[in-house]
PDB file of C-alpha atoms and ligand atoms in Angstrom:
ATOM      1  CA  MET S 294      15.217  -4.608 -12.553  1.00  0.00           C
ATOM      2  CA  ASN S 295      12.449  -3.240 -10.332  1.00  0.00           C
ATOM      3  CA  GLU S 296       8.791  -3.317  -8.933  1.00  0.00           C
ATOM      4  CA  ARG S 297       7.499  -1.822 -12.018  1.00  0.00           C
ATOM      5  CA  ASP S 298       8.714  -4.300 -14.660  1.00  0.00           C
ATOM      6  CA  PHE S 299       6.815  -6.780 -12.777  1.00  0.00           C
ATOM      7  CA  PHE S 300       3.798  -5.113 -11.646  1.00  0.00           C
ATOM      8  CA  ASN S 301       0.935  -3.184 -12.979  1.00  0.00           C
ATOM      9  CA  GLU S 302       0.323  -0.009 -10.398  1.00  0.00           C
ATOM     10  CA  GLN S 303      -3.226   1.304  -9.699  1.00  0.00           C
ATOM     11  CA  PRO S 304      -3.544   4.132  -6.893  1.00  0.00           C
ATOM     12  CA  GLU S 305      -6.594   2.961  -4.732  1.00  0.00           C
ATOM     13  CA  THR S 306      -7.838   4.695  -1.297  1.00  0.00           C
ATOM     14  CA  LYS S 307      -9.086   2.733   1.395  1.00  0.00           C
ATOM     15  CA  ARG S 308     -11.259   3.983   4.302  1.00  0.00           C
ATOM     16  CA  MET S 309      -9.455   2.847   7.694  1.00  0.00           C
ATOM     17  CA  THR S 310     -10.120   3.515  11.136  1.00  0.00           C
ATOM     18  CA  PHE S 311      -7.666   5.467  13.227  1.00  0.00           C
ATOM     19  CA  ALA S 312      -7.712   6.668  16.890  1.00  0.00           C
ATOM     20  CA  CYS S 313      -5.342   9.975  16.889  1.00  0.00           C
ATOM     21  CA  PRO S 314      -2.431   9.768  19.578  1.00  0.00           C
ATOM     22  CA  HIS S 315      -2.874  13.359  20.682  1.00  0.00           C
ATOM     23  CA  CYS S 316      -6.427  13.482  21.547  1.00  0.00           C
ATOM     24  CA  ARG S 317      -7.432   9.631  21.016  1.00  0.00           C
ATOM     25  CA  GLU S 318     -10.317  10.250  19.251  1.00  0.00           C
ATOM     26  CA  ARG S 319     -11.333   7.468  16.420  1.00  0.00           C
ATOM     27  CA  GLY S 320     -11.869   8.886  13.143  1.00  0.00           C
ATOM     28  CA  GLU S 321     -12.200   7.056   9.472  1.00  0.00           C
ATOM     29  CA  TYR S 322      -9.627   8.494   7.057  1.00  0.00           C
ATOM     30  CA  ASP S 323      -9.247   7.960   3.504  1.00  0.00           C
ATOM     31  CA  VAL S 324      -5.700   6.741   3.121  1.00  0.00           C
ATOM     32  CA  ARG S 325      -3.977   6.352  -0.348  1.00  0.00           C
ATOM     33  CA  TRP S 326      -2.559   2.684  -1.459  1.00  0.00           C
ATOM     34  CA  LEU S 327      -0.951   1.408  -4.587  1.00  0.00           C
ATOM     35  CA  ARG S 328      -2.334  -2.259  -5.871  1.00  0.00           C
ATOM     36  CA  ARG S 329       0.560  -3.790  -7.637  1.00  0.00           C
ATOM     37  CA  THR S 330      -0.856  -6.399  -9.953  1.00  0.00           C
ATOM     38  CA  LYS S 331       1.504  -8.944 -11.202  1.00  0.00           C
ATOM     39  CA  LYS S 332       1.973  -8.735 -14.821  1.00  0.00           C
ATOM     40  CA  PRO S 333       0.831 -12.055 -16.772  1.00  0.00           C
ATOM     41  CA  GLN S 334       4.605 -12.553 -18.238  1.00  0.00           C
ATOM     42  CA  PRO S 335       8.044 -11.504 -16.821  1.00  0.00           C
ATOM     43  CA  PRO S 336       9.692  -8.620 -18.734  1.00  0.00           C
ATOM     44  CA  ARG S 337      11.402  -9.795 -21.671  1.00  0.00           C
ATOM     45  CA  HIS S 338      14.794  -8.708 -20.585  1.00  0.00           C
ATOM     46  CA  ALA S 339      14.878 -10.863 -17.467  1.00  0.00           C
ATOM     47  CA  ASN S 340      17.400 -13.235 -16.578  1.00  0.00           C
ATOM     48  CA  GLU S 341      16.970 -16.219 -14.873  1.00  0.00           C
ATOM     49  CA  GLN S 342      17.148 -14.892 -11.429  1.00  0.00           C
ATOM     50  CA  ASP S 343      14.674 -12.115 -12.372  1.00  0.00           C
ATOM     51  CA  ARG S 344      12.302 -14.773 -13.503  1.00  0.00           C
ATOM     52  CA  ALA S 345      12.620 -16.901 -10.220  1.00  0.00           C
ATOM     53  CA  ARG S 346      11.557 -13.579  -8.100  1.00  0.00           C
ATOM     54  CA  PHE S 347       9.062 -12.880 -11.016  1.00  0.00           C
ATOM     55  CA  ALA S 348       7.526 -16.435 -10.231  1.00  0.00           C
ATOM     56  CA  LYS S 349       7.346 -16.092  -6.176  1.00  0.00           C
ATOM     57  CA  SER S 350       6.106 -12.426  -6.522  1.00  0.00           C
ATOM     58  CA  ARG S 351       2.376 -12.128  -5.531  1.00  0.00           C
ATOM     59  CA  ASP S 352       0.279  -9.027  -6.125  1.00  0.00           C
ATOM     60  CA  TYR S 353       0.005  -6.354  -3.041  1.00  0.00           C
ATOM     61  CA  MET S 354      -0.902  -3.132  -1.978  1.00  0.00           C
ATOM     62  CA  VAL S 355       1.429  -0.946  -0.479  1.00  0.00           C
ATOM     63  CA  ARG S 356       0.842   2.187   1.641  1.00  0.00           C
ATOM     64  CA  VAL S 357       1.555   5.983  -0.027  1.00  0.00           C
ATOM     65  CA  ASP S 358       0.469   8.263   3.275  1.00  0.00           C
ATOM     66  CA  ASP S 359       2.481   8.252   6.066  1.00  0.00           C
ATOM     67  CA  MET S 360       0.954  10.969   7.924  1.00  0.00           C
ATOM     68  CA  LEU S 361      -2.649  11.852   8.491  1.00  0.00           C
ATOM     69  CA  ALA S 362      -4.186  15.094   9.658  1.00  0.00           C
ATOM     70  CA  CYS S 363      -6.672  14.477  12.882  1.00  0.00           C
ATOM     71  CA  ARG S 364     -10.221  15.052  11.902  1.00  0.00           C
ATOM     72  CA  ASN S 365     -10.886  16.676  15.570  1.00  0.00           C
ATOM     73  CA  ILE S 366     -11.108  20.282  14.909  1.00  0.00           C
ATOM     74  CA  ARG S 367     -10.049  20.730  18.781  1.00  0.00           C
ATOM     75  CA  CYS S 368      -7.077  19.103  17.852  1.00  0.00           C
ATOM     76  CA  ARG S 369      -5.701  19.039  13.919  1.00  0.00           C
ATOM     77  CA  LYS S 370      -2.746  17.596  15.061  1.00  0.00           C
ATOM     78  CA  ARG S 371      -0.794  15.422  12.276  1.00  0.00           C
ATOM     79  CA  PHE S 372       0.093  11.595  13.337  1.00  0.00           C
ATOM     80  CA  GLU S 373       1.957   9.228  11.503  1.00  0.00           C
ATOM     81  CA  ILE S 374       0.058   5.706  10.644  1.00  0.00           C
ATOM     82  CA  PRO S 375       1.226   2.971  12.258  1.00  0.00           C
ATOM     83  CA  ASN S 376       4.015   0.957  10.362  1.00  0.00           C
ATOM     84  CA  SER S 377       2.512  -2.387  10.843  1.00  0.00           C
ATOM     85  CA  GLN S 378      -0.235  -1.444   8.268  1.00  0.00           C
ATOM     86  CA  SER S 379       2.062  -0.295   5.410  1.00  0.00           C
ATOM     87  CA  VAL S 380       2.068  -3.185   3.155  1.00  0.00           C
ATOM     88  CA  VAL S 381      -0.764  -6.094   2.447  1.00  0.00           C
ATOM     89  CA  PHE S 382      -0.918  -9.236   0.556  1.00  0.00           C
ATOM     90  CA  ILE S 383      -3.487  -9.795  -1.663  1.00  0.00           C
ATOM     91  CA  VAL S 384      -5.058 -13.537  -1.411  1.00  0.00           C
ATOM     92  CA  PRO S 385      -6.009 -14.602  -4.907  1.00  0.00           C
ATOM     93  CA  ALA S 386     -10.137 -14.954  -5.215  1.00  0.00           C
ATOM     94  CA  ARG S 387     -10.932 -18.379  -6.106  1.00  0.00           C
TER      95      ARG S 387
HETATM   96 ZN1  LIG C 253      -6.387  14.204  17.554  1.00  0.00          ZN
END
């Protein structure tokens, strides 16, 4: 049983601000994410353990891009997006 059995996936782009570690210039970048929205039902072939996992799982977004190219034309170096921001849980709207 993998994530695709539990979630519907939808690509999304988020505009985020990062400072390039090479030239220190801050810029806005369009970062690709995958939104995983929990399916209304667990899959038919799910066993007891899968169902328990399904019940506990929540919608979340996972970052697709790892690297960005600096937008500063005098720099243009590639840098890694900080790892701490690779998964975001979505708080359900009330
Ligand atoms: Zn740079």
